[in-house]
């Protein structure tokens, strides 16, 4: 499984746009395309969003989340949780200049928050090999 974890990490590093799903107020999945701003290992992916977004509202009510990615004939589907991160040091570390269009006050913009997806389980198809992983 260590080899597959390395492959998952590599695909996550290369991936750019992923589907991130929250659970809405009616109990239904709400998948949205999100641009990844960072990843760590085989099960942590970072995203930026606005504090007033539906995603933040949903994750405050239910941290359960789903993530999926398809890249170069490889597929990753994960379930896990999302933490809403407002820590200034972490926000500064992951800040990208292109964010200023959405968050004009920069890292200090009160609307700028991070979503940290932590995968707990995954089903992956990478290099023609299927695996189920638990993190």
Short mmCIF file of C-alpha atoms in Angstrom, two decimals:
data_model
loop_
_atom_site.label_atom_id
_atom_site.label_comp_id
_atom_site.label_asym_id
_atom_site.label_seq_id
_atom_site.Cartn_x
_atom_site.Cartn_y
_atom_site.Cartn_z
CA UNK A 1 0.00 0.00 0.00
CA UNK A 2 2.94 2.37 0.52
CA UNK A 3 3.58 2.33 -3.23
CA UNK A 4 -0.06 3.19 -3.94
CA UNK A 5 0.05 5.99 -1.36
CA UNK A 6 3.05 7.45 -3.23
CA UNK A 7 1.13 7.22 -6.50
CA UNK A 8 -1.90 8.96 -4.95
CA UNK A 9 0.36 11.71 -3.61
CA UNK A 10 1.87 12.19 -7.07
CA UNK A 11 -1.54 12.45 -8.77
CA UNK A 12 -2.76 14.92 -6.12
CA UNK A 13 0.34 17.06 -6.67
CA UNK A 14 -0.27 17.15 -10.43
CA UNK A 15 -4.03 17.68 -10.18
CA UNK A 16 -5.36 21.20 -10.38
CA UNK A 17 -9.17 21.20 -10.42
CA UNK A 18 -11.01 18.73 -8.20
CA UNK A 19 -14.59 18.17 -7.19
CA UNK A 20 -15.18 18.88 -3.51
CA UNK A 21 -18.56 17.91 -2.07
CA UNK A 22 -20.23 19.11 1.10
CA UNK A 23 -23.55 18.05 2.61
CA UNK A 24 -26.23 20.71 2.14
CA UNK A 25 -28.98 21.70 4.58
CA UNK A 26 -31.32 19.11 3.01
CA UNK A 27 -28.79 16.29 3.49
CA UNK A 28 -27.78 16.06 -0.17
CA UNK A 29 -24.24 16.11 -1.55
CA UNK A 30 -23.23 19.45 -3.08
CA UNK A 31 -20.19 18.89 -5.33
CA UNK A 32 -18.36 21.93 -6.69
CA UNK A 33 -15.24 22.24 -8.85
CA UNK A 34 -12.39 23.73 -6.82
CA UNK A 35 -8.86 24.73 -7.72
CA UNK A 36 -6.37 23.05 -5.43
CA UNK A 37 -3.88 25.42 -3.80
CA UNK A 38 -1.80 22.75 -2.09
CA UNK A 39 -1.62 19.13 -1.03
CA UNK A 40 0.26 17.12 1.57
CA UNK A 41 0.90 13.42 1.30
CA UNK A 42 -1.81 11.14 -0.03
CA UNK A 43 -4.81 12.54 1.84
CA UNK A 44 -4.62 16.30 2.55
CA UNK A 45 -5.73 18.90 0.00
CA UNK A 46 -6.05 22.66 0.51
CA UNK A 47 -8.54 25.05 -1.10
CA UNK A 48 -9.37 28.76 -0.73
CA UNK A 49 -12.89 30.16 -0.49
CA UNK A 50 -14.96 32.98 0.93
CA UNK A 51 -16.18 32.94 4.52
CA UNK A 52 -19.74 33.62 3.32
CA UNK A 53 -19.80 30.76 0.82
CA UNK A 54 -22.29 27.91 0.85
CA UNK A 55 -19.35 25.54 1.33
CA UNK A 56 -18.34 27.16 4.61
CA UNK A 57 -21.95 27.17 5.80
CA UNK A 58 -22.28 23.47 4.94
CA UNK A 59 -18.98 22.42 6.54
CA UNK A 60 -19.83 24.31 9.73
CA UNK A 61 -22.97 22.19 9.98
CA UNK A 62 -21.39 18.91 8.84
CA UNK A 63 -17.66 18.47 8.26
CA UNK A 64 -18.12 15.33 6.14
CA UNK A 65 -16.83 15.76 2.61
CA UNK A 66 -16.07 13.99 -0.64
CA UNK A 67 -13.27 14.71 -3.09
CA UNK A 68 -12.77 13.36 -6.58
CA UNK A 69 -10.17 13.85 -9.27
CA UNK A 70 -9.63 12.40 -12.73
CA UNK A 71 -6.26 13.04 -14.35
CA UNK A 72 -4.38 11.25 -17.12
CA UNK A 73 -6.62 8.14 -16.92
CA UNK A 74 -6.16 8.00 -13.13
CA UNK A 75 -9.04 8.41 -10.70
CA UNK A 76 -9.14 9.27 -7.00
CA UNK A 77 -12.32 9.30 -4.90
CA UNK A 78 -11.97 10.13 -1.20
CA UNK A 79 -14.26 10.65 1.73
CA UNK A 80 -13.17 12.59 4.77
CA UNK A 81 -13.66 15.84 6.62
CA UNK A 82 -13.07 19.53 5.94
CA UNK A 83 -11.70 21.96 8.49
CA UNK A 84 -12.29 25.69 8.00
CA UNK A 85 -8.90 27.33 8.62
CA UNK A 86 -8.61 31.00 9.58
CA UNK A 87 -5.08 30.90 11.06
CA UNK A 88 -3.19 33.87 9.58
CA UNK A 89 0.18 32.08 9.36
CA UNK A 90 -1.30 29.19 7.40
CA UNK A 91 -3.27 31.57 5.18
CA UNK A 92 -0.06 33.54 4.48
CA UNK A 93 1.82 30.36 3.60
CA UNK A 94 -0.82 29.32 1.04
CA UNK A 95 -1.68 32.82 -0.25
CA UNK A 96 -1.43 33.30 -4.03
CA UNK A 97 -1.32 36.73 -5.67
CA UNK A 98 -4.22 35.79 -7.95
CA UNK A 99 -6.45 35.71 -4.84
CA UNK A 100 -6.33 39.52 -4.56
CA UNK A 101 -9.09 39.72 -7.18
CA UNK A 102 -11.44 37.97 -4.74
CA UNK A 103 -9.86 39.05 -1.45
CA UNK A 104 -8.61 42.63 -1.98
CA UNK A 105 -7.36 42.99 1.61
CA UNK A 106 -5.01 40.05 1.09
CA UNK A 107 -4.27 37.60 3.86
CA UNK A 108 -6.03 39.95 6.30
CA UNK A 109 -9.26 39.94 4.28
CA UNK A 110 -11.93 38.66 6.70
CA UNK A 111 -13.65 36.83 3.84
CA UNK A 112 -10.51 34.80 2.97
CA UNK A 113 -10.52 31.32 4.53
CA UNK A 114 -8.95 27.98 3.73
CA UNK A 115 -10.59 24.60 3.48
CA UNK A 116 -8.39 21.70 4.59
CA UNK A 117 -9.70 18.40 3.26
CA UNK A 118 -8.38 15.38 5.16
CA UNK A 119 -9.20 12.10 3.48
CA UNK A 120 -10.08 9.14 5.69
CA UNK A 121 -10.85 6.54 2.98
CA UNK A 122 -10.17 6.37 -0.75
CA UNK A 123 -10.93 4.28 -3.80
CA UNK A 124 -8.31 4.81 -6.47
CA UNK A 125 -7.56 3.65 -9.99
CA UNK A 126 -3.97 4.55 -10.82
CA UNK A 127 -1.74 3.05 -13.52
CA UNK A 128 -4.41 0.41 -14.25
CA UNK A 129 -4.41 -0.73 -10.63
CA UNK A 130 -7.41 -0.45 -8.25
CA UNK A 131 -7.04 -0.06 -4.50
CA UNK A 132 -9.06 0.88 -1.44
CA UNK A 133 -7.08 2.88 1.09
CA UNK A 134 -7.63 3.95 4.68
CA UNK A 135 -5.63 6.83 6.14
#
